[in-house]
Amino acid sequence: MGAYILRRLLLVIPTLLGVMLINFGLVQFVPGGPIEQVLARIEGDGDSIQSIAGTEDAAIDDEGSGYVGARGLPPEFLAELEVQFGFARIVCDEGFAGTPSVKAPECRKEAIPAAERFFIMMGHYLTFDFGESYYRSIPVLDLVLEKMPVSLTLGLWSTLIAYMVSIPLGIRKAVHDGSGFDTWTSGIIIAAYAIPGFLFAIMLMVVFAGGSYFQWFPLRGLTSDGWENLSLWGKITDYLWHITLPVIAQLISAFATLTLLTKNSFLDEIKKQYVLTARAKGLSESRVLYGHVFRNAMLIVIAGFPGLFLGVFFGSNLILEMIFSLDGLGQLAYRSVVERDYPVVFGTLYAFGLIGLIVGIISDLTYALVDPRIDFERREG
């Protein structure tokens, strides 16, 4: 098992490097970079893509500066922006003793090739130095930690409740396969799976958050105003009060999938020969189900917990966050892409990609812990 883990860990490096390289390459062809975003804000356009494509003002000026704002902004300012964002560096003549600056006659701006910028970025990322956001002047790691409570809330509670409800329900459906209980619960599950999460979230708000019927839950936020002044019990109840509707909306699709997966896993195991043998020996039905069938049937369900939690946690639902006014990782990712905030985009991509690959290894280890008969080294051999 040690050799298998070592091979998987070594594969993390080229896999992560490939993911970063592909995304970095794609970004080079996306119009409207961070400098254009700054110029658009200064000029009041608000949209860098509109300001660089299809209008007279967006044309590259005759002096070759390449940016819209070159007609109204000094070239030194544009050069400083390029240096600040890491697209260029300042090179000074030999013997220059002052502070390097684009305003110094002995210094000049030199563009940094994309390949060099990529390796500089990866060098910083190896030490988990993700830099600062272009527009917030906040370290990327601090920015992610600031938004994490929302995504952690949705991911953790949705995953735990899905397992707590889906596993017992799936087992009961498998034991009573074909019964009336199995039929009507399957209808509810399929209907729940077919409803989009955002549509279900809107329905919950209309019914339970003061839309047209009841005003039992708050419309927005993770906590109430003045939450810091509440008692410990008050903080807990206020927190649970706010997360109820978002968690239910996030839970609906995962609940349906996990229930049917549990049922089908149990049905496959119940039909096997060892179950018939156990029953023939006179073992009780509960002993057969939970002493023999459960471990084998739950292998794929339990071992998939790390991956499921990671998917819910990092796959933060932007639409749900917007509906319930939750400022989480989903909105952070959206804004960073729209604003071309590359440190946030690539920093979070690197961190979450690394965590995802590690969680994949943990999932394999969980398989081996749940069922010691699994040997990945022997399987590969």
PDB file of C-alpha atoms in Angstrom, residues 129-313:
ATOM      1  CA  ASP A 129       2.542  32.240  -1.754  1.00  0.00           C
ATOM      2  CA  PHE A 130      -0.557  33.119  -3.784  1.00  0.00           C
ATOM      3  CA  GLY A 131       0.050  36.856  -3.805  1.00  0.00           C
ATOM      4  CA  GLU A 132      -2.573  39.559  -3.341  1.00  0.00           C
ATOM      5  CA  SER A 133      -5.810  40.322  -5.124  1.00  0.00           C
ATOM      6  CA  TYR A 134      -5.346  42.961  -7.821  1.00  0.00           C
ATOM      7  CA  TYR A 135      -8.301  45.041  -6.687  1.00  0.00           C
ATOM      8  CA  ARG A 136      -8.709  44.359  -2.961  1.00  0.00           C
ATOM      9  CA  SER A 137      -5.058  44.458  -1.827  1.00  0.00           C
ATOM     10  CA  ILE A 138      -5.790  41.417   0.352  1.00  0.00           C
ATOM     11  CA  PRO A 139      -3.726  38.208   0.288  1.00  0.00           C
ATOM     12  CA  VAL A 140      -5.533  35.539  -1.714  1.00  0.00           C
ATOM     13  CA  LEU A 141      -5.362  33.075   1.180  1.00  0.00           C
ATOM     14  CA  ASP A 142      -6.978  35.578   3.561  1.00  0.00           C
ATOM     15  CA  LEU A 143      -9.657  36.308   0.979  1.00  0.00           C
ATOM     16  CA  VAL A 144     -10.492  32.602   0.636  1.00  0.00           C
ATOM     17  CA  LEU A 145     -10.568  32.135   4.418  1.00  0.00           C
ATOM     18  CA  GLU A 146     -12.926  35.112   4.669  1.00  0.00           C
ATOM     19  CA  LYS A 147     -15.416  33.507   2.255  1.00  0.00           C
ATOM     20  CA  MET A 148     -14.971  29.928   3.469  1.00  0.00           C
ATOM     21  CA  PRO A 149     -17.585  29.862   6.302  1.00  0.00           C
ATOM     22  CA  VAL A 150     -20.425  30.056   3.779  1.00  0.00           C
ATOM     23  CA  SER A 151     -19.127  27.223   1.590  1.00  0.00           C
ATOM     24  CA  LEU A 152     -18.123  25.166   4.634  1.00  0.00           C
ATOM     25  CA  THR A 153     -21.629  25.555   6.022  1.00  0.00           C
ATOM     26  CA  LEU A 154     -23.348  24.478   2.824  1.00  0.00           C
ATOM     27  CA  GLY A 155     -20.908  21.661   2.079  1.00  0.00           C
ATOM     28  CA  LEU A 156     -20.622  20.126   5.546  1.00  0.00           C
ATOM     29  CA  TRP A 157     -24.261  20.248   6.574  1.00  0.00           C
ATOM     30  CA  SER A 158     -25.562  19.175   3.161  1.00  0.00           C
ATOM     31  CA  THR A 159     -23.226  16.173   3.068  1.00  0.00           C
ATOM     32  CA  LEU A 160     -23.881  15.043   6.642  1.00  0.00           C
ATOM     33  CA  ILE A 161     -27.668  15.342   6.364  1.00  0.00           C
ATOM     34  CA  ALA A 162     -27.640  13.584   2.989  1.00  0.00           C
ATOM     35  CA  TYR A 163     -25.829  10.603   4.508  1.00  0.00           C
ATOM     36  CA  MET A 164     -27.946  10.552   7.682  1.00  0.00           C
ATOM     37  CA  VAL A 165     -31.189  10.459   5.702  1.00  0.00           C
ATOM     38  CA  SER A 166     -30.251   8.680   2.482  1.00  0.00           C
ATOM     39  CA  ILE A 167     -28.543   5.594   3.935  1.00  0.00           C
ATOM     40  CA  PRO A 168     -31.417   4.472   6.220  1.00  0.00           C
ATOM     41  CA  LEU A 169     -33.968   5.341   3.537  1.00  0.00           C
ATOM     42  CA  GLY A 170     -32.015   3.489   0.847  1.00  0.00           C
ATOM     43  CA  ILE A 171     -31.699   0.403   3.042  1.00  0.00           C
ATOM     44  CA  ARG A 172     -35.417   0.412   3.805  1.00  0.00           C
ATOM     45  CA  LYS A 173     -36.246   0.786   0.110  1.00  0.00           C
ATOM     46  CA  ALA A 174     -33.983  -2.155  -0.741  1.00  0.00           C
ATOM     47  CA  VAL A 175     -35.519  -4.386   1.941  1.00  0.00           C
ATOM     48  CA  HIS A 176     -39.042  -3.492   0.770  1.00  0.00           C
ATOM     49  CA  ASP A 177     -38.218  -3.435  -2.923  1.00  0.00           C
ATOM     50  CA  GLY A 178     -41.356  -3.275  -5.070  1.00  0.00           C
ATOM     51  CA  SER A 179     -43.649  -2.395  -2.163  1.00  0.00           C
ATOM     52  CA  GLY A 180     -45.906   0.619  -1.947  1.00  0.00           C
ATOM     53  CA  PHE A 181     -43.382   2.381   0.271  1.00  0.00           C
ATOM     54  CA  ASP A 182     -40.659   1.861  -2.327  1.00  0.00           C
ATOM     55  CA  THR A 183     -42.897   3.105  -5.136  1.00  0.00           C
ATOM     56  CA  TRP A 184     -44.070   6.383  -3.629  1.00  0.00           C
ATOM     57  CA  THR A 185     -40.684   7.247  -2.121  1.00  0.00           C
ATOM     58  CA  SER A 186     -39.066   6.636  -5.523  1.00  0.00           C
ATOM     59  CA  GLY A 187     -41.567   9.021  -7.088  1.00  0.00           C
ATOM     60  CA  ILE A 188     -40.705  11.712  -4.553  1.00  0.00           C
ATOM     61  CA  ILE A 189     -36.961  11.148  -5.008  1.00  0.00           C
ATOM     62  CA  ILE A 190     -37.138  11.319  -8.814  1.00  0.00           C
ATOM     63  CA  ALA A 191     -39.266  14.484  -8.652  1.00  0.00           C
ATOM     64  CA  ALA A 192     -36.808  16.050  -6.200  1.00  0.00           C
ATOM     65  CA  TYR A 193     -33.872  15.190  -8.451  1.00  0.00           C
ATOM     66  CA  ALA A 194     -35.617  16.718 -11.465  1.00  0.00           C
ATOM     67  CA  ILE A 195     -36.194  20.077  -9.746  1.00  0.00           C
ATOM     68  CA  PRO A 196     -33.272  22.487 -10.298  1.00  0.00           C
ATOM     69  CA  GLY A 197     -31.692  23.614  -7.042  1.00  0.00           C
ATOM     70  CA  PHE A 198     -32.137  27.321  -7.781  1.00  0.00           C
ATOM     71  CA  LEU A 199     -35.826  26.859  -8.620  1.00  0.00           C
ATOM     72  CA  PHE A 200     -36.379  24.941  -5.401  1.00  0.00           C
ATOM     73  CA  ALA A 201     -34.533  27.704  -3.514  1.00  0.00           C
ATOM     74  CA  ILE A 202     -36.865  30.345  -4.960  1.00  0.00           C
ATOM     75  CA  MET A 203     -39.877  28.227  -4.012  1.00  0.00           C
ATOM     76  CA  LEU A 204     -38.581  27.921  -0.438  1.00  0.00           C
ATOM     77  CA  MET A 205     -38.127  31.686  -0.219  1.00  0.00           C
ATOM     78  CA  VAL A 206     -41.605  32.386  -1.603  1.00  0.00           C
ATOM     79  CA  VAL A 207     -43.268  29.984   0.818  1.00  0.00           C
ATOM     80  CA  PHE A 208     -41.183  30.228   3.992  1.00  0.00           C
ATOM     81  CA  ALA A 209     -39.211  33.492   3.831  1.00  0.00           C
ATOM     82  CA  GLY A 210     -41.943  36.096   3.587  1.00  0.00           C
ATOM     83  CA  GLY A 211     -42.590  35.877  -0.139  1.00  0.00           C
ATOM     84  CA  SER A 212     -46.316  35.152  -0.189  1.00  0.00           C
ATOM     85  CA  TYR A 213     -47.140  32.824   2.691  1.00  0.00           C
ATOM     86  CA  PHE A 214     -45.006  32.428   5.815  1.00  0.00           C
ATOM     87  CA  GLN A 215     -42.132  34.460   7.197  1.00  0.00           C
ATOM     88  CA  TRP A 216     -40.431  31.765   9.236  1.00  0.00           C
ATOM     89  CA  PHE A 217     -36.857  32.172   7.939  1.00  0.00           C
ATOM     90  CA  PRO A 218     -34.635  35.155   7.045  1.00  0.00           C
ATOM     91  CA  LEU A 219     -34.154  36.233   3.453  1.00  0.00           C
ATOM     92  CA  ARG A 220     -30.415  36.723   3.417  1.00  0.00           C
ATOM     93  CA  GLY A 221     -27.109  36.286   5.172  1.00  0.00           C
ATOM     94  CA  LEU A 222     -25.478  33.681   7.393  1.00  0.00           C
ATOM     95  CA  THR A 223     -26.191  35.491  10.678  1.00  0.00           C
ATOM     96  CA  SER A 224     -28.345  38.347  11.952  1.00  0.00           C
ATOM     97  CA  ASP A 225     -27.190  41.868  12.741  1.00  0.00           C
ATOM     98  CA  GLY A 226     -25.745  42.006  16.238  1.00  0.00           C
ATOM     99  CA  TRP A 227     -24.876  38.310  16.185  1.00  0.00           C
ATOM    100  CA  GLU A 228     -21.702  39.007  18.168  1.00  0.00           C
ATOM    101  CA  ASN A 229     -23.762  40.259  21.103  1.00  0.00           C
ATOM    102  CA  LEU A 230     -25.876  37.114  21.395  1.00  0.00           C
ATOM    103  CA  SER A 231     -25.305  34.361  23.939  1.00  0.00           C
ATOM    104  CA  LEU A 232     -23.723  31.082  22.866  1.00  0.00           C
ATOM    105  CA  TRP A 233     -27.101  29.397  22.521  1.00  0.00           C
ATOM    106  CA  GLY A 234     -28.453  32.456  20.723  1.00  0.00           C
ATOM    107  CA  LYS A 235     -25.592  32.359  18.236  1.00  0.00           C
ATOM    108  CA  ILE A 236     -26.183  28.653  17.525  1.00  0.00           C
ATOM    109  CA  THR A 237     -29.936  29.026  17.003  1.00  0.00           C
ATOM    110  CA  ASP A 238     -29.492  32.150  14.880  1.00  0.00           C
ATOM    111  CA  TYR A 239     -26.917  30.364  12.711  1.00  0.00           C
ATOM    112  CA  LEU A 240     -29.150  27.308  12.254  1.00  0.00           C
ATOM    113  CA  TRP A 241     -32.120  29.582  11.529  1.00  0.00           C
ATOM    114  CA  HIS A 242     -30.241  31.268   8.675  1.00  0.00           C
ATOM    115  CA  ILE A 243     -28.779  28.132   7.064  1.00  0.00           C
ATOM    116  CA  THR A 244     -31.940  26.013   7.009  1.00  0.00           C
ATOM    117  CA  LEU A 245     -33.282  27.075   3.609  1.00  0.00           C
ATOM    118  CA  PRO A 246     -29.893  27.237   1.788  1.00  0.00           C
ATOM    119  CA  VAL A 247     -28.903  23.785   3.069  1.00  0.00           C
ATOM    120  CA  ILE A 248     -32.251  22.261   2.061  1.00  0.00           C
ATOM    121  CA  ALA A 249     -31.899  23.758  -1.424  1.00  0.00           C
ATOM    122  CA  GLN A 250     -28.331  22.458  -1.704  1.00  0.00           C
ATOM    123  CA  LEU A 251     -29.314  19.047  -0.326  1.00  0.00           C
ATOM    124  CA  ILE A 252     -32.073  18.062  -2.699  1.00  0.00           C
ATOM    125  CA  SER A 253     -30.041  16.624  -5.604  1.00  0.00           C
ATOM    126  CA  ALA A 254     -27.365  14.937  -3.451  1.00  0.00           C
ATOM    127  CA  PHE A 255     -30.099  13.364  -1.309  1.00  0.00           C
ATOM    128  CA  ALA A 256     -31.817  11.791  -4.301  1.00  0.00           C
ATOM    129  CA  THR A 257     -28.619  10.414  -5.838  1.00  0.00           C
ATOM    130  CA  LEU A 258     -27.289   8.950  -2.593  1.00  0.00           C
ATOM    131  CA  THR A 259     -30.589   7.274  -1.690  1.00  0.00           C
ATOM    132  CA  LEU A 260     -30.841   5.434  -5.006  1.00  0.00           C
ATOM    133  CA  LEU A 261     -27.152   4.507  -4.861  1.00  0.00           C
ATOM    134  CA  THR A 262     -27.629   2.982  -1.397  1.00  0.00           C
ATOM    135  CA  LYS A 263     -30.712   1.077  -2.484  1.00  0.00           C
ATOM    136  CA  ASN A 264     -29.070  -0.381  -5.595  1.00  0.00           C
ATOM    137  CA  SER A 265     -25.924  -1.349  -3.672  1.00  0.00           C
ATOM    138  CA  PHE A 266     -28.009  -3.244  -1.103  1.00  0.00           C
ATOM    139  CA  LEU A 267     -30.097  -4.943  -3.780  1.00  0.00           C
ATOM    140  CA  ASP A 268     -26.944  -6.201  -5.525  1.00  0.00           C
ATOM    141  CA  GLU A 269     -25.589  -7.644  -2.295  1.00  0.00           C
ATOM    142  CA  ILE A 270     -28.864  -9.159  -1.050  1.00  0.00           C
ATOM    143  CA  LYS A 271     -29.068 -11.353  -4.160  1.00  0.00           C
ATOM    144  CA  LYS A 272     -25.605 -12.874  -3.667  1.00  0.00           C
ATOM    145  CA  GLN A 273     -24.935 -16.421  -2.482  1.00  0.00           C
ATOM    146  CA  TYR A 274     -23.418 -15.568   0.897  1.00  0.00           C
ATOM    147  CA  VAL A 275     -26.680 -13.866   1.942  1.00  0.00           C
ATOM    148  CA  LEU A 276     -28.669 -17.000   1.109  1.00  0.00           C
ATOM    149  CA  THR A 277     -26.154 -19.074   3.079  1.00  0.00           C
ATOM    150  CA  ALA A 278     -26.418 -16.782   6.114  1.00  0.00           C
ATOM    151  CA  ARG A 279     -30.199 -17.003   6.050  1.00  0.00           C
ATOM    152  CA  ALA A 280     -30.061 -20.779   5.673  1.00  0.00           C
ATOM    153  CA  LYS A 281     -27.944 -20.950   8.861  1.00  0.00           C
ATOM    154  CA  GLY A 282     -30.815 -19.337  10.748  1.00  0.00           C
ATOM    155  CA  LEU A 283     -29.364 -15.855  11.249  1.00  0.00           C
ATOM    156  CA  SER A 284     -31.886 -13.104  11.905  1.00  0.00           C
ATOM    157  CA  GLU A 285     -32.691 -10.657   9.117  1.00  0.00           C
ATOM    158  CA  SER A 286     -31.109  -7.759  10.986  1.00  0.00           C
ATOM    159  CA  ARG A 287     -27.932  -9.810  11.555  1.00  0.00           C
ATOM    160  CA  VAL A 288     -27.806 -10.663   7.863  1.00  0.00           C
ATOM    161  CA  LEU A 289     -28.362  -7.057   6.760  1.00  0.00           C
ATOM    162  CA  TYR A 290     -26.137  -5.232   9.197  1.00  0.00           C
ATOM    163  CA  GLY A 291     -23.616  -7.943  10.021  1.00  0.00           C
ATOM    164  CA  HIS A 292     -22.885  -9.145   6.474  1.00  0.00           C
ATOM    165  CA  VAL A 293     -24.540  -7.051   3.781  1.00  0.00           C
ATOM    166  CA  PHE A 294     -23.931  -3.588   5.213  1.00  0.00           C
ATOM    167  CA  ARG A 295     -20.125  -3.569   4.964  1.00  0.00           C
ATOM    168  CA  ASN A 296     -20.096  -4.723   1.356  1.00  0.00           C
ATOM    169  CA  ALA A 297     -23.032  -2.591   0.216  1.00  0.00           C
ATOM    170  CA  MET A 298     -21.781   0.562   1.931  1.00  0.00           C
ATOM    171  CA  LEU A 299     -18.287   0.285   0.485  1.00  0.00           C
ATOM    172  CA  ILE A 300     -18.897   2.608  -2.444  1.00  0.00           C
ATOM    173  CA  VAL A 301     -21.177   4.924  -0.422  1.00  0.00           C
ATOM    174  CA  ILE A 302     -18.954   5.428   2.631  1.00  0.00           C
ATOM    175  CA  ALA A 303     -15.716   5.550   0.658  1.00  0.00           C
ATOM    176  CA  GLY A 304     -17.198   8.231  -1.562  1.00  0.00           C
ATOM    177  CA  PHE A 305     -17.784  10.598   1.377  1.00  0.00           C
ATOM    178  CA  PRO A 306     -14.532  12.611   0.939  1.00  0.00           C
ATOM    179  CA  GLY A 307     -15.176  13.137  -2.757  1.00  0.00           C
ATOM    180  CA  LEU A 308     -18.832  14.033  -2.237  1.00  0.00           C
ATOM    181  CA  PHE A 309     -17.996  16.565   0.456  1.00  0.00           C
ATOM    182  CA  LEU A 310     -15.270  18.082  -1.687  1.00  0.00           C
ATOM    183  CA  GLY A 311     -17.644  18.375  -4.639  1.00  0.00           C
ATOM    184  CA  VAL A 312     -20.310  20.124  -2.574  1.00  0.00           C
ATOM    185  CA  PHE A 313     -17.777  22.296  -0.749  1.00  0.00           C
TER     186      PHE A 313
END
